[in-house]
Amino acid sequence: MASDSRFGRPGTVAAGMADSAQAQKLVYLVTGGCGFLGEHVVRMLLQQEPQLRELRIFDLHLGPWLEELKTGPVQVTAIQGDVTQAHEVAAAVAGAHVVIHTAGLVDVFGKTSPETIHEVNVQGTRNVIEACVQTGTRFLVYTSSMEVVGPNVKGQPFYRGNENTPYEAVHRHPYPCSKALAEQLVLEANGRKVLGGLPLVTCALRPTGIYGEGHQIMRDFYHQGLRLGGRLFRAIPASVEHGRVYVGNVAWMHVLVARELEHRAALMGGQVYFCYDNSPYKSYEDFNMEFLGPCGLRLVGTHPLLPYWLLVFLAALNVLLQWLLRPLLLYAPLLNPYTLAMANTTFTVSTDKARRHFGYEPLFSWEESRTRTIRWVQAVEGSAQ
Ligand SMILES: NC(=O)C1=CN([C@@H]2O[C@H](COP(=O)(O)OP(=O)(O)OC[C@H]3O[C@@H](n4cnc5c(N)ncnc54)[C@H](O)[C@@H]3O)[C@@H](O)[C@H]2O)C=CC1
Ligand SMILES: C[C@@H](CO)CCC[C@@H](C)[C@H]1CC[C@H]2[C@@H]3[C@H](O)CC4=CC(=O)CC[C@]4(C)[C@H]3CC[C@]12C
């Protein structure tokens, strides 16, 4: 496989597995394979899944980097398509052994309408499930989100919770609502008979806030800091803990789940797993500074510089401005009532369910995840000059 300096090769685990003599017989489909997470899943599969014969990458927008993958031993098939179009999904799924469904509209800034978010995230997922059933694909891994649990509308903390921790999961925002509905569809589909009579095996992974190479919001914060003379201003108390997970480990968990679903169908089918690693529990801003600090930015203030009521007011003002300006331009700042509530509510997971069920251990240590992310931010800086 052609190498990409942004991603590199994972350290030691299974290095060279793809060169081993194991039979290459499996066809995988990754929806959303050109997105932030999807690209990592694609590259991880090519590096770590020795049984892969063909990898199909389905996305609304195909990236130019796909070309370099086509020279390797695995057949890489790029499919430009839309998950909301059932026939396009069915054509892509036909003949695949495993589908990893990461495609989705990740919008908490009001860029897209609630109807579109629902259409892509819910109807798109329904189309993927139906395609599996109709064409005989038996294994479906769905990228859900911690957001299907919380933070909820009451802003109640979820502290070091696991998959069984009781929590009032009540949402109003279109994104978590859509992810929760889609996850439910995926879990309910477990056990349905697919073409040929065998049962569909599904499971859902719930990453916390993902970070790493390619993370658009990190890029946005970095550029905002540069515009403010190398400073960011603390808005959230340092005591609010936020769960984060490195994208390489999220990708690795997808690869492992996809591999193990067949052998452990009875245990894993219909299950949800939080996606976690050893990244430290910190506030959203303090965590970002782990990467932005070494790139020359400074977080000003040990306490929030603005009172919370003022942030609430500014967030509401942004909603009003977004609405007023909509006929003229898309105004979608980072701060709105939803993102403020998210950033201001403790939500951290502590679980070993994935380790117990399918032997997951993070592939990248915290130090490595941090180093890789810093290197990427530095490259963003280099390319911006
Ligand atoms: N970024 C995060 O922190 C988290 C993301 N997730 C989930 O992970 C998945 C991937 O998210 P990201 O990589 O962050 O987002 P992303 O926006 O970078 O990637 C999503 C991909 O899906 C594709 N896509 C969107 N609409 C499509 C459609 N109608 N048909 C086909 N492809 C379509 C996009 O072109 C994009 O390549 C999503 O399902 C998201 O809900 C879950 C937890 C956290
Ligand atoms: C008030 C601002 C002051 O600096 C900080 C605003 C930060 C927000 C933009 C982010 C805080 C929490 C993030 C979300 C969280 O990590 C969980 C998510 C899961 C997903 O499935 C998609 C992304 C996201 C919603 C993520 C989006 C950005 C934040 C709201």
Tab-separated table of N, CA and C in Angstrom, residues 77 125 247 281 297 304:
chain	number	residue	atom	x	y	z
A	77	THR	N	-12.190	-0.435	-4.644
A	77	THR	CA	-13.216	0.036	-5.570
A	77	THR	C	-13.882	1.275	-4.983
A	125	THR	N	-29.361	4.742	6.887
A	125	THR	CA	-29.065	3.515	7.641
A	125	THR	C	-30.105	2.434	7.323
A	247	VAL	N	-8.713	8.751	16.713
A	247	VAL	CA	-9.356	8.199	15.515
A	247	VAL	C	-8.762	6.848	15.086
A	281	TYR	N	-8.984	12.148	30.656
A	281	TYR	CA	-10.239	12.868	30.844
A	281	TYR	C	-9.904	14.327	31.145
A	297	LEU	N	-0.063	27.643	20.479
A	297	LEU	CA	-1.227	28.388	21.005
A	297	LEU	C	-1.228	28.338	22.540
A	304	PRO	N	-13.160	30.362	33.313
A	304	PRO	CA	-13.795	30.965	32.140
A	304	PRO	C	-13.747	32.493	32.219
